[in-house]
Coordinates of C-alpha atoms in Angstrom, one line a residue:
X1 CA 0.0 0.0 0.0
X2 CA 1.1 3.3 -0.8
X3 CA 0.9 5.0 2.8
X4 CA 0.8 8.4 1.7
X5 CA -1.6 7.8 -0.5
X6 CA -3.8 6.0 2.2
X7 CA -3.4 8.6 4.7
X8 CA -4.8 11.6 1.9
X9 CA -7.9 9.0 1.6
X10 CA -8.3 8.8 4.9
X11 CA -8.4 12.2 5.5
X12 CA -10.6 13.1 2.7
X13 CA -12.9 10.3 3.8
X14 CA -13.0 11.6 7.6
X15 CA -13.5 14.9 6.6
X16 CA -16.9 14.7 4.1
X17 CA -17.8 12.3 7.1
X18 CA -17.9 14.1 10.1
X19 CA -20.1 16.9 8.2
X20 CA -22.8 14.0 7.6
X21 CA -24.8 14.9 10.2
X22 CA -25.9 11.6 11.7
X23 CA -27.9 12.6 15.5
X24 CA -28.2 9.4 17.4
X25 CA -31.9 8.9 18.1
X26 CA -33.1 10.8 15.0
X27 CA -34.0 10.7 11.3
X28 CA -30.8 12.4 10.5
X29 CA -29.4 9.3 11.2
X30 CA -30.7 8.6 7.7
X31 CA -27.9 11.5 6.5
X32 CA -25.5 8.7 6.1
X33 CA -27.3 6.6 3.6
X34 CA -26.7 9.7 0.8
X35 CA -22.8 9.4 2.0
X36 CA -22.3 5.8 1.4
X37 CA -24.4 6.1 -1.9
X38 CA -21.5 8.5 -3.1
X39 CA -18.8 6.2 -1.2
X40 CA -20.4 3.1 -3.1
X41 CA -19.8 5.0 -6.8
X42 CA -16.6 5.4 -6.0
X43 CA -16.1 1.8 -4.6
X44 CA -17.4 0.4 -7.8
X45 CA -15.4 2.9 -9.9
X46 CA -12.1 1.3 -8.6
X47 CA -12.7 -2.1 -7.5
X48 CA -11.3 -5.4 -9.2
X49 CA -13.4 -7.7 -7.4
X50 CA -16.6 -8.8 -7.1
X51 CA -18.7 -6.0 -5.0
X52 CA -22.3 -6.6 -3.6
X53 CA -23.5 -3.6 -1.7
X54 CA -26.1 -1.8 -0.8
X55 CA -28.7 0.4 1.5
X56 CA -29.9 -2.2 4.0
X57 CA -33.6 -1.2 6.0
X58 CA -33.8 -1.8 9.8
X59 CA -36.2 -4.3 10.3
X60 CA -39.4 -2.6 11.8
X61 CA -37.5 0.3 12.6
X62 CA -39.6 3.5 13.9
X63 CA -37.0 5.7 12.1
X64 CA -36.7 3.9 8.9
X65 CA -32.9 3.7 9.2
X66 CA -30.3 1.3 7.6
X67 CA -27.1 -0.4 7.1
X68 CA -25.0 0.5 4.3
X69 CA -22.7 -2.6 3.5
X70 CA -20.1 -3.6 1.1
X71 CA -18.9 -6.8 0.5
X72 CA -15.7 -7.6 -1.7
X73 CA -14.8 -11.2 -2.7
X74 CA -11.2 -12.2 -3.4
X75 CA -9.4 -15.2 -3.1
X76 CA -11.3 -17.6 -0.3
X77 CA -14.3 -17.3 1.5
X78 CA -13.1 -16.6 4.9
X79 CA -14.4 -13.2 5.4
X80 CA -13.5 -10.1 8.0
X81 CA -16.5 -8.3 8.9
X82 CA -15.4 -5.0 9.4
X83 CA -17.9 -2.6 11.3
X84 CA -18.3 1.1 12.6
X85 CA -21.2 3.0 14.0
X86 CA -22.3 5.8 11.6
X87 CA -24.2 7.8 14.5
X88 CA -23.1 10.4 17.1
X89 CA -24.5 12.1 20.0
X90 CA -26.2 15.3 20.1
X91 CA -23.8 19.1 20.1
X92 CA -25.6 20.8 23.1
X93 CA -22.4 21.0 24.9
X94 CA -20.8 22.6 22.0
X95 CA -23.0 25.9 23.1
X96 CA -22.5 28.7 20.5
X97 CA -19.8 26.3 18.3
X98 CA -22.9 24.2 17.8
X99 CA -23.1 25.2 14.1
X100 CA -19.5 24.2 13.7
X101 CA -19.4 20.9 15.9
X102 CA -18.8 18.9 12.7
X103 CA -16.6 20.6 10.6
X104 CA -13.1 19.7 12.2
X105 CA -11.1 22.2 10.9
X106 CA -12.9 25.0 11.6
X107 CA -13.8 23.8 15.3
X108 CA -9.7 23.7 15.4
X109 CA -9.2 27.2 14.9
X110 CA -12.0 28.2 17.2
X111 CA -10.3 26.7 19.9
X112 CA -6.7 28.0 18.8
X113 CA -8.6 31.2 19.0
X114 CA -8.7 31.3 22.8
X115 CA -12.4 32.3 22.4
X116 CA -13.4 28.9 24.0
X117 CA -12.5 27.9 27.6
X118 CA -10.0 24.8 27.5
X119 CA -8.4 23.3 30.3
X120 CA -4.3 23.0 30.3
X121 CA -4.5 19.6 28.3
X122 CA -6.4 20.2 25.9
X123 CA -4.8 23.2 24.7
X124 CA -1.4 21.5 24.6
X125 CA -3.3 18.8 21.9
X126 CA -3.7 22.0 19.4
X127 CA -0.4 21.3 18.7
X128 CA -1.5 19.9 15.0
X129 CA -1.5 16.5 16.1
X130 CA -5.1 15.9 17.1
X131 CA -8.5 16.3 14.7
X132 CA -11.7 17.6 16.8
X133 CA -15.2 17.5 16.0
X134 CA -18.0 15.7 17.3
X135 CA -18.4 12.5 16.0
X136 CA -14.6 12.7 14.7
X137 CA -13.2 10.5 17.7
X138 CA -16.5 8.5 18.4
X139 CA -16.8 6.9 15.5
X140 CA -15.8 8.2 12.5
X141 CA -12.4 8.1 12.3
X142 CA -12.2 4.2 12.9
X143 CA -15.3 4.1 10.0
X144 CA -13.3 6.1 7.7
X145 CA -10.0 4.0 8.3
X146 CA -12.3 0.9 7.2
X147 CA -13.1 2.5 4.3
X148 CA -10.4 3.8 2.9
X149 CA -8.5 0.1 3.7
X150 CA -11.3 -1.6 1.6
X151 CA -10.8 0.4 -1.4
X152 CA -7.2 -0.1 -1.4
X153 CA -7.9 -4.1 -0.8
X154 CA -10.5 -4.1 -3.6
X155 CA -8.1 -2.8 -6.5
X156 CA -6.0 -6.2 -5.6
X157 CA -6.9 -9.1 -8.2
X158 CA -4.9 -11.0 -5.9
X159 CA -6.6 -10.5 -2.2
X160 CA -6.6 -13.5 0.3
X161 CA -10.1 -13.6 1.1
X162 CA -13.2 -11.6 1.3
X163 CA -14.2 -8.5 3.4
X164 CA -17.5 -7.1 4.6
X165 CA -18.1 -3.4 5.7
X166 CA -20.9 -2.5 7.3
X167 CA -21.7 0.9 8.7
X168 CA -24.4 0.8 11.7
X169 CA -27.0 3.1 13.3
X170 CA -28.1 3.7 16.7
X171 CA -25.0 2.1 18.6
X172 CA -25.4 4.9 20.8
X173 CA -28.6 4.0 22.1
X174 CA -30.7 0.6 21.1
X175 CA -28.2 -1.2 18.2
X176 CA -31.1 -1.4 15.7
X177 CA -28.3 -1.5 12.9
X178 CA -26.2 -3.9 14.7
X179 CA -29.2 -6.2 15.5
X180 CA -29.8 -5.7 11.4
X181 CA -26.5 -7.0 10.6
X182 CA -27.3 -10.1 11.5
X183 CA -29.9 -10.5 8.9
X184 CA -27.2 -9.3 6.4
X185 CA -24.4 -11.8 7.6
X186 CA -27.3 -14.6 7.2
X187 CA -28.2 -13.6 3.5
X188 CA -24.8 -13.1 2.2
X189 CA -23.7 -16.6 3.7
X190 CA -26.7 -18.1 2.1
X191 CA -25.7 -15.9 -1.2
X192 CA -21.7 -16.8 -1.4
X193 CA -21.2 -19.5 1.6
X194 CA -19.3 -17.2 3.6
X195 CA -17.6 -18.3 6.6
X196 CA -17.0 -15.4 8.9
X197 CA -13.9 -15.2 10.6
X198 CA -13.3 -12.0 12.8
X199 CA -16.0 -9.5 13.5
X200 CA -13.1 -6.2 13.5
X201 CA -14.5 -2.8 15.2
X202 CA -12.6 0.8 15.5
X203 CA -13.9 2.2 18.3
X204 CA -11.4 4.7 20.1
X205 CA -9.5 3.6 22.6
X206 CA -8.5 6.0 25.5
X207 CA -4.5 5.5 26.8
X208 CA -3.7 4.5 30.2
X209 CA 0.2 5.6 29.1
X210 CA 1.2 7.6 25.9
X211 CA 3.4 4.4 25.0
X212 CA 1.0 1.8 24.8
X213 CA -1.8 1.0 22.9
X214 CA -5.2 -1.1 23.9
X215 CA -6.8 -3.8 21.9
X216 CA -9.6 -5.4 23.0
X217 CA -11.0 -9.4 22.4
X218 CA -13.9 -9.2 23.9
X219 CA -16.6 -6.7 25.2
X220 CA -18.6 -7.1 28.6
X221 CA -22.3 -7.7 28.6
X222 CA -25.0 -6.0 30.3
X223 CA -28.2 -6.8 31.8
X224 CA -30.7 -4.7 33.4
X225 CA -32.7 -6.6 35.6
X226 CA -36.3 -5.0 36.5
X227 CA -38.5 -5.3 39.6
X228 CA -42.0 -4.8 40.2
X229 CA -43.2 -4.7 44.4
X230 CA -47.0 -5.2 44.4
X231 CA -47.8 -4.0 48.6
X232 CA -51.3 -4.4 49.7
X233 CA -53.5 -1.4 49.9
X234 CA -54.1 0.4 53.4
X235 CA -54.5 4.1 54.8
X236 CA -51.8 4.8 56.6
X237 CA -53.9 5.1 59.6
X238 CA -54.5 2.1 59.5
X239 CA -50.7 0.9 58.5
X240 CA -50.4 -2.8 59.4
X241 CA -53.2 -3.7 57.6
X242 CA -51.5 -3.3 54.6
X243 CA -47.9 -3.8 53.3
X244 CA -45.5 -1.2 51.6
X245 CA -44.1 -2.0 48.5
X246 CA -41.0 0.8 48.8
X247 CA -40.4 -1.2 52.1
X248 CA -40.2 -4.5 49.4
X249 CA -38.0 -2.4 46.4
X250 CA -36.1 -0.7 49.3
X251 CA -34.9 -4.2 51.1
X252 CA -34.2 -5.9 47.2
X253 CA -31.9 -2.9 46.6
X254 CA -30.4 -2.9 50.1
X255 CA -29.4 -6.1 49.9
X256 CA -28.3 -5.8 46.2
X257 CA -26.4 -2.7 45.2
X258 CA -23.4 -2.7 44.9
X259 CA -23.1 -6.5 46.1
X260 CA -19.6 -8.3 46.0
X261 CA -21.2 -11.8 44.8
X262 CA -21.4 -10.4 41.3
X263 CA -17.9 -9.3 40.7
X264 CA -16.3 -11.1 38.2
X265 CA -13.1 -11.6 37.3
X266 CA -11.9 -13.0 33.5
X267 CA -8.4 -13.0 32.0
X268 CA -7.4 -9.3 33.1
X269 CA -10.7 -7.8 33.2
X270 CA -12.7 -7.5 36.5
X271 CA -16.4 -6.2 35.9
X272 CA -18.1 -3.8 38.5
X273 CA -20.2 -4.6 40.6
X274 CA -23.9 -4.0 40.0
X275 CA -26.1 -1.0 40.3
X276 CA -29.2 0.5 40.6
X277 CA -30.7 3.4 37.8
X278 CA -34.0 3.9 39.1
X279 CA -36.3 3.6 41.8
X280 CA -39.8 5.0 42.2
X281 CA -43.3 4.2 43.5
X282 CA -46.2 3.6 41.3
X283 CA -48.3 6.5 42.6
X284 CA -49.2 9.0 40.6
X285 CA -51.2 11.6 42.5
X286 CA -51.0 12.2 46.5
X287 CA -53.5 10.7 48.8
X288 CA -53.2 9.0 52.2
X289 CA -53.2 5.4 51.0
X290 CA -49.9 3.4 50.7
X291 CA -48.7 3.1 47.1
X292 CA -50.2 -0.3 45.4
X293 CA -46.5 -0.8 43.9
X294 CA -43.3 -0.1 43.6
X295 CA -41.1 -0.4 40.9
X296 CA -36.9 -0.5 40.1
X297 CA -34.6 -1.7 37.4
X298 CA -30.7 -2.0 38.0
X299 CA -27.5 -2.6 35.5
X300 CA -25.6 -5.8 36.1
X301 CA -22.5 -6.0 33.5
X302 CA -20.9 -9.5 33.7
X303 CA -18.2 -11.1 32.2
X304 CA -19.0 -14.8 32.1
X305 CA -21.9 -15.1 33.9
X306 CA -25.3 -15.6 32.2
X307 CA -29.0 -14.0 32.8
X308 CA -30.5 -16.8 34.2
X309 CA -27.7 -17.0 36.4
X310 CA -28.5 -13.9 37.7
X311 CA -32.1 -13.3 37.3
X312 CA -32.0 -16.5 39.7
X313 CA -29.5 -15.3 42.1
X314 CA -31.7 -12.0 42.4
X315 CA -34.4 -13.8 43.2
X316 CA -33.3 -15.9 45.9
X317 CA -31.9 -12.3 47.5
X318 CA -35.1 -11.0 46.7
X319 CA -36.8 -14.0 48.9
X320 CA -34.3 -13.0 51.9
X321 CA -35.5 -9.6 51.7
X322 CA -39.3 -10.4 51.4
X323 CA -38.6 -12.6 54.6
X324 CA -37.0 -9.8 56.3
X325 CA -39.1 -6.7 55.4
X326 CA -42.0 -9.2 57.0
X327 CA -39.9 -10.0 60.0
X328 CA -39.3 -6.1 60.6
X329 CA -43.4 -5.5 60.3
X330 CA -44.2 -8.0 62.2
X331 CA -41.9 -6.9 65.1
X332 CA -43.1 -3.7 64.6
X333 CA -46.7 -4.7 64.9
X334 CA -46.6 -6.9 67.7
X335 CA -44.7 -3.6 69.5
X336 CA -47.5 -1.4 68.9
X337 CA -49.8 -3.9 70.1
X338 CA -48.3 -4.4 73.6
X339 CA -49.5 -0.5 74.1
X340 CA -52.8 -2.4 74.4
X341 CA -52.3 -5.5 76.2
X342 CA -53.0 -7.4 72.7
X343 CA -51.3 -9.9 71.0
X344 CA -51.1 -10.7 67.2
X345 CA -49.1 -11.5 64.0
X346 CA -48.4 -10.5 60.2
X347 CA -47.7 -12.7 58.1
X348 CA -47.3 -13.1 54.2
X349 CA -46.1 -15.7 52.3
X350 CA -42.7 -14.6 50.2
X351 CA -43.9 -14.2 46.8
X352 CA -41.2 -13.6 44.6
X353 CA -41.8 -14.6 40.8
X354 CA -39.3 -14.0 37.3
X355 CA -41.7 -12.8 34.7
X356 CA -42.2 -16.4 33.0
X357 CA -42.9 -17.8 36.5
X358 CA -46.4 -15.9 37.0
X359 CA -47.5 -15.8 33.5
X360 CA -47.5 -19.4 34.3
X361 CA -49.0 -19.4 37.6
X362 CA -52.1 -17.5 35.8
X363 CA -52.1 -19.6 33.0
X364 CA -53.2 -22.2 35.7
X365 CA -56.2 -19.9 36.8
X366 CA -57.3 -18.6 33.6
X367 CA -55.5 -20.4 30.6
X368 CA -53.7 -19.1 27.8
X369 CA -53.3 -15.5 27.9
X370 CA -50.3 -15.1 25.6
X371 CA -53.0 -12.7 23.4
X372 CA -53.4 -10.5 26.2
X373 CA -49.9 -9.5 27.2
X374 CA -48.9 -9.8 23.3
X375 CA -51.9 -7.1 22.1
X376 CA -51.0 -5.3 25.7
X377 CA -46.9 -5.5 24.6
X378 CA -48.1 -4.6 20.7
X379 CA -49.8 -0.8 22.1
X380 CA -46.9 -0.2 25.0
X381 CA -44.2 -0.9 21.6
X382 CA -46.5 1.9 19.6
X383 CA -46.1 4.2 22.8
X384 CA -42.5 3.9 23.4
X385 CA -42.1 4.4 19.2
X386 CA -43.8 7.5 19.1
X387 CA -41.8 8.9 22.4
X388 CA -45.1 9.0 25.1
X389 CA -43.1 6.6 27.4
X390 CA -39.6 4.7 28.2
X391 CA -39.1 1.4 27.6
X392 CA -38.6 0.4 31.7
X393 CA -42.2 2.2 32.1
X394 CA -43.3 -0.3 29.2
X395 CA -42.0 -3.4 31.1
X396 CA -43.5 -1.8 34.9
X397 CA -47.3 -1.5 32.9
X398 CA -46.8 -4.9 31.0
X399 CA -45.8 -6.3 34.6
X400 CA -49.1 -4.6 36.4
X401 CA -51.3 -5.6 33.2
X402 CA -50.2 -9.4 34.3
X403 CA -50.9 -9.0 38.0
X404 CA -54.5 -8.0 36.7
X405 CA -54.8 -11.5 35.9
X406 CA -53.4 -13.1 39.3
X407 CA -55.9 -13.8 41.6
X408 CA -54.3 -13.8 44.9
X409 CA -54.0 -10.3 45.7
X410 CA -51.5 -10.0 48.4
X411 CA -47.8 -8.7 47.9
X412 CA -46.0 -9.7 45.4
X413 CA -42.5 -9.3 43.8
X414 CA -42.0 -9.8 39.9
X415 CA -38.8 -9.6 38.4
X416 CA -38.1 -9.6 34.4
X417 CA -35.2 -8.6 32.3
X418 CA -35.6 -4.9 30.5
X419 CA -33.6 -4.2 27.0
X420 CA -31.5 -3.4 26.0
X421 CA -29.7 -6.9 26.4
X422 CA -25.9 -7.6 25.3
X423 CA -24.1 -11.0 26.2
X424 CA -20.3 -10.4 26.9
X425 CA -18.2 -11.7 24.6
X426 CA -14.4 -12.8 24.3
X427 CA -12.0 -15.2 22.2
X428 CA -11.7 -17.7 24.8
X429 CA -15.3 -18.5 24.3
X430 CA -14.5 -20.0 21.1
X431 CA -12.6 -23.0 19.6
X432 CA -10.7 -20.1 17.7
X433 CA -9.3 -18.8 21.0
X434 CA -5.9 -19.9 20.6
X435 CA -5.6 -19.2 16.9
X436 CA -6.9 -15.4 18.2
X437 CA -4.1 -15.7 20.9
X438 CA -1.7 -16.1 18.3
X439 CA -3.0 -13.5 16.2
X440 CA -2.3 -11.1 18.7
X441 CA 1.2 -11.6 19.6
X442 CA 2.1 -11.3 16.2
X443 CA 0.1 -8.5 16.4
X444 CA 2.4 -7.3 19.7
X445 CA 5.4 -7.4 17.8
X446 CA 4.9 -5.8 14.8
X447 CA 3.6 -2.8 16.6
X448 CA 6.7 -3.0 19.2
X449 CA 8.9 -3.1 15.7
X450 CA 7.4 -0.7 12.9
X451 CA 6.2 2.0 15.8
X452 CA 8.0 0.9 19.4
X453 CA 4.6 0.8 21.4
X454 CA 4.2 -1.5 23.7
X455 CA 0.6 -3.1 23.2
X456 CA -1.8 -4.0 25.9
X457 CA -4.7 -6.8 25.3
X458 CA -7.2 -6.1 27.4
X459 CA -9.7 -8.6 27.3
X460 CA -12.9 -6.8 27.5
X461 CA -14.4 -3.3 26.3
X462 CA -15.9 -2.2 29.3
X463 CA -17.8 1.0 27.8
X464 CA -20.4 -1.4 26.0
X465 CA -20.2 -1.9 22.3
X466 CA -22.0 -3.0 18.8
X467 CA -19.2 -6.7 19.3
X468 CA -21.3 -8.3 22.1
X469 CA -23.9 -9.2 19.3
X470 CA -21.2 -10.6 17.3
X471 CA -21.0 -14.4 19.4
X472 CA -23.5 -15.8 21.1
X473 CA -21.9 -18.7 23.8
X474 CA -25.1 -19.5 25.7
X475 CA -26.8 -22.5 25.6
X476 CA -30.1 -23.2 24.6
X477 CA -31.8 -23.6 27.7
X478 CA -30.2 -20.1 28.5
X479 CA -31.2 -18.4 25.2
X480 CA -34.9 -19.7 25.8
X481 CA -34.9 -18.1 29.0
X482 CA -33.9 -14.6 27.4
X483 CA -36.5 -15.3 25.3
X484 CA -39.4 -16.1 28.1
X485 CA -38.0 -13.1 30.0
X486 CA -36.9 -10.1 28.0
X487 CA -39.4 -8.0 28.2
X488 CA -40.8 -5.4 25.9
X489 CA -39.7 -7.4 22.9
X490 CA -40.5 -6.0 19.8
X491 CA -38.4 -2.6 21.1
X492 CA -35.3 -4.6 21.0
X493 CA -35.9 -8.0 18.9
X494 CA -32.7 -9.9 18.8
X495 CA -32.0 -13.2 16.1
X496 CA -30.4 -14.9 18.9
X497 CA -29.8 -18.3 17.0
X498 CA -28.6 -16.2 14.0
X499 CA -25.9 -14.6 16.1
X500 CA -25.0 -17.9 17.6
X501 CA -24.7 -19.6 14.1
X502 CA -22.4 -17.0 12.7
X503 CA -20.2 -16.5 16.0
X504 CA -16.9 -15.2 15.1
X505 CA -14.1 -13.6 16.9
X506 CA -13.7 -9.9 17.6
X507 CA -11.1 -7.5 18.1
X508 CA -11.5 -4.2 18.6
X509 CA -8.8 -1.9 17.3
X510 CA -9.2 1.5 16.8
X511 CA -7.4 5.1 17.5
X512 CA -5.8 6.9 20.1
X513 CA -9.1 9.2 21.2
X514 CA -9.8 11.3 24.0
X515 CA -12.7 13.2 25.6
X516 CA -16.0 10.5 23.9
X517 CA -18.9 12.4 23.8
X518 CA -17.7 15.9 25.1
X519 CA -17.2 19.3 22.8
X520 CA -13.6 19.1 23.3
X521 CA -13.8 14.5 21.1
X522 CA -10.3 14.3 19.4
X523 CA -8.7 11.7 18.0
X524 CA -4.7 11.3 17.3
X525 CA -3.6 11.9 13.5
X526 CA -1.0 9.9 13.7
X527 CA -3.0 6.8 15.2
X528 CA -5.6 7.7 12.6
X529 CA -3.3 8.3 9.6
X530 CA -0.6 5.6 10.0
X531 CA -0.5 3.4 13.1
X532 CA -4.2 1.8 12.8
X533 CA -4.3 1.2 9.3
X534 CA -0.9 -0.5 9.0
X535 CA -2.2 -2.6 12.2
X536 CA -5.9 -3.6 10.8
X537 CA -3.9 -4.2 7.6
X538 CA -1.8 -6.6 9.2
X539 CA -4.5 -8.1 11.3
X540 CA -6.7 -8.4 8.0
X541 CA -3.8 -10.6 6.7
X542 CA -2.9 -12.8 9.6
X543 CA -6.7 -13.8 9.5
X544 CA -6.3 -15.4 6.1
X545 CA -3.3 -17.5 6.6

């Protein structure tokens, strides 16, 4: 490759990209599809090999957005699936620059201009060695890389194998175009018998030390468990005739956040422990009654673990603290009636269900009522689509529209999984670990030789990325259960057995970037010019052999 030559691509590439305004969330997402048109002229202009390409639809998708791909074919059928995400997030924090947020050059000399306030390090990277702009470091700079590499690979008559580029909305938020993808990878296997090798992803990577570089096999996963508390209605007068449902959610969280048991530790990665985003009662106007429910979802990001796994461990805690909060009533009661020389007891049996669990308790009572909750789950979808609600207040009202149906009538705790759902991913999963393991200290060296960096393999992204639908290690009984207990369904539909059938490897290899997602996003020129292409290029190759 003519590295000069590749590095004036680049730049003309990352350039007419970062002005494509493509607003995470928004039908200016659909910006991109006009770029890749042009890109895709050009593409066919030069290539040598056979091309299929082409604007791709998200399925079902409430923004009509898409997937631009392009395939080339060379010399075998193992294929690199390269991928980038083509959206950004929003330029409020840009202020007045706002009209200037994607044009890199001119956001440069606004900032040389001292008009902006910049702490100490940031001014010392307008030195000429760093490219700002939103969207420029976050993602496409890594895209445009991709690009600029396939049109170099297809002008080669000779090239080892085959290579697919696909370009992705909505990373940022719900992965429709990732979730797409894996329609794509299953027609162009059926099309040309493709055997997907290495799923490849530039996403940034932020420096611990200026000398050493971060690739990453693998990606951690995230779950977001969500609880329903049903109490039992009661003035507060009249207290211990009823139960309180933030007594429920508060006890499950106690008992939860935070907790050690779900720290995991895999090859050099160690995930945090889990969370809690939200936690509310289900009143919506003031009166003196208890609230009927209560309702909470949390963030659980494993490493190896899976969701039944953890939806069960939850449960048994949240047994322990249905057994408690009864306990601490109880007490309480029996206290209050010793003021009046009485005696007596409360007691409620521990009710705690996963979402599968109770639609089959009712099913018992009242028979099928799959229609129900699917016409209930078909209106939330429409409501969450056209912005009226979130997708966690979906899940809470599909929840209460199931308790409807249960007769018993005391408290009751239901717990089900909310999107958006990834499984964590890494190399060892596979049988192609140790070929992967290989890759990479080949990979070590010839960055230590051509650019004397020292590189670091860490073994998962921790920041949540488009590669955890790229393998799929569960097993079935664990894939049904996703199935029985991701709720809200159609906002996040997932091919499950597609992505487990086309499970590849994944590396993530991208720039030197700094500041994701704030006005001052940069990516390094040199990283962006030279060092990553000449190490995709290399990876690109080892894959073949």
């Amino acid at each position: 490759m003519n590295l000069e030559k590749l590095k004036t691509r680049i730049n003309d590439i990352v350039l007419e990209y970062a002005k494509t305004v493509t607003h995470t969330g928004t039908k200016l997402e659909k910006n991109s599809e006009e770029f890749f048109n042009k890109w895709f002229k050009n593409l066919k202009e030069i290539s040598k090999l056979p091309l299929d390409y082409g604007i791709y639809p998200c399925k079902d998708d409430y923004l009509e957005r898409s997937v631009a791909y392009s395939l080339i074919r060379g010399k075998s059928k193992k294929t690199v699936v390269m991928i980038h995400h083509s959206d950004t997030v929003d330029i409020e924090d840009f202020g007045k620059l706002k009209d200037i947020a994607y044009d890199p050059e001119k956001i440069l000399e606004k900032y040389k201009s001292g008009e902006v306030d910049l702490i100490s390090e940031v001014k010392n990277d307008l030195d000429g060695k760093w490219m700002f702009g939103r969207g420029i470091c976050d993602m496409k700079a890594g895209g445009s890389i991709q690009m600029a590499l396939m049109e170099e690979y297809s002008k080669d008559e000779n090239f080892p194998g085959s290579l697919l580029l696909a370009a992705v909305p909505d990373e940022e938020n719900l992965s429709a175009g990732m979730r797409t993808l894996t329609y794509i990878l299953d027609d162009l296997h059926k099309k040309y018998d493709l055997e997907y090798i290495l799923m490849l992803d530039g996403e940034p990577h932020m420096r611990e030390k200026d000398d050493e570089m971060i690739i990453y096999d693998g990606s951690i996963g995230k779950v977001m468990p969500i609880c329903l508390a049903r109490g039992k209605l009661t003035h507060v007068g009249q207290v211990y005739q009823g139960l309180n449902p933030i007594s429920l959610i508060s006890e499950i969280i106690s008992l939860t956040d935070v907790n050690p048991m779900f720290i995991e530790k895999r090859g050099n990665t160690v995930s945090p422990a889990p969370t809690w985003l939200y936690s509310k009662d289900r009143k919506y106007v003031y009166d003196v009654s208890l609230p009927i429910s209560a309702g909470a979802y949390m963030s659980v990001l494993p490493l190896s673990r899976t969701p039944d796994e953890i939806m069960n461990e939850l449960k048994n805690i949240s047994l322990k603290a249905f057994g408690k909060v009864i306990k601490r009533t109880d007490e309480s009661y029996k206290k209050y009636l010793s003021f009046y020389g009485e005696e007596g007891e409360i007691s409620y049996p521990p009710k705690v269900f996963l979402f599968k669990e109770l639609v089959d308790e009712v099913k018992k009572e009242k028979g099928d009522i799959e229609e129900i909750l699917k016409d209930k789950e078909n209106d939330l979808t429409k409501k969450v689509f056209d912005g009226e609600i979130s997708i966690p207040e979906a899940v809470f009202e599909l929840i209460e529209s199931l308790l409807l149906n249960y007769s018993y009538r005391g408290p009751v705790v239901v717990w089900g999984m909310c999107p958006p759902y990834y499984p964590s991913v890494n190399n060892m999963e596979l049988e192609s670990g140790e070929f992967m393991n290989s890759v990479m200290e080949k990979t070590e060296k010839f960055i230590e030789d051509e650019f004397s960096l020292k590189l670091k393999v860490q073994n998962y992204f921790t920041g949540i990325c488009d590669l955890s639908l790229a393998m799929l290690n569960l097993s079935d009984e664990s894939i049904k259960y996703v199935e029985e207990n991701l709720l809200m369904w159609n906002t996040f539909p997932l091919a499950l057995d597609l992505i487990k059938k086309y499970s590849m490897s994944v590396l993530n290899v991208g720039p030197w970037g700094k500041d994701l997602h704030k006005y001052t996003e940069r990516v390094n020129k040199d990283d962006m010019f030279k060092k990553i292409p000449e190490i995709m290029d290399f990876i690109i190759k080892e894959m073949y052999k």
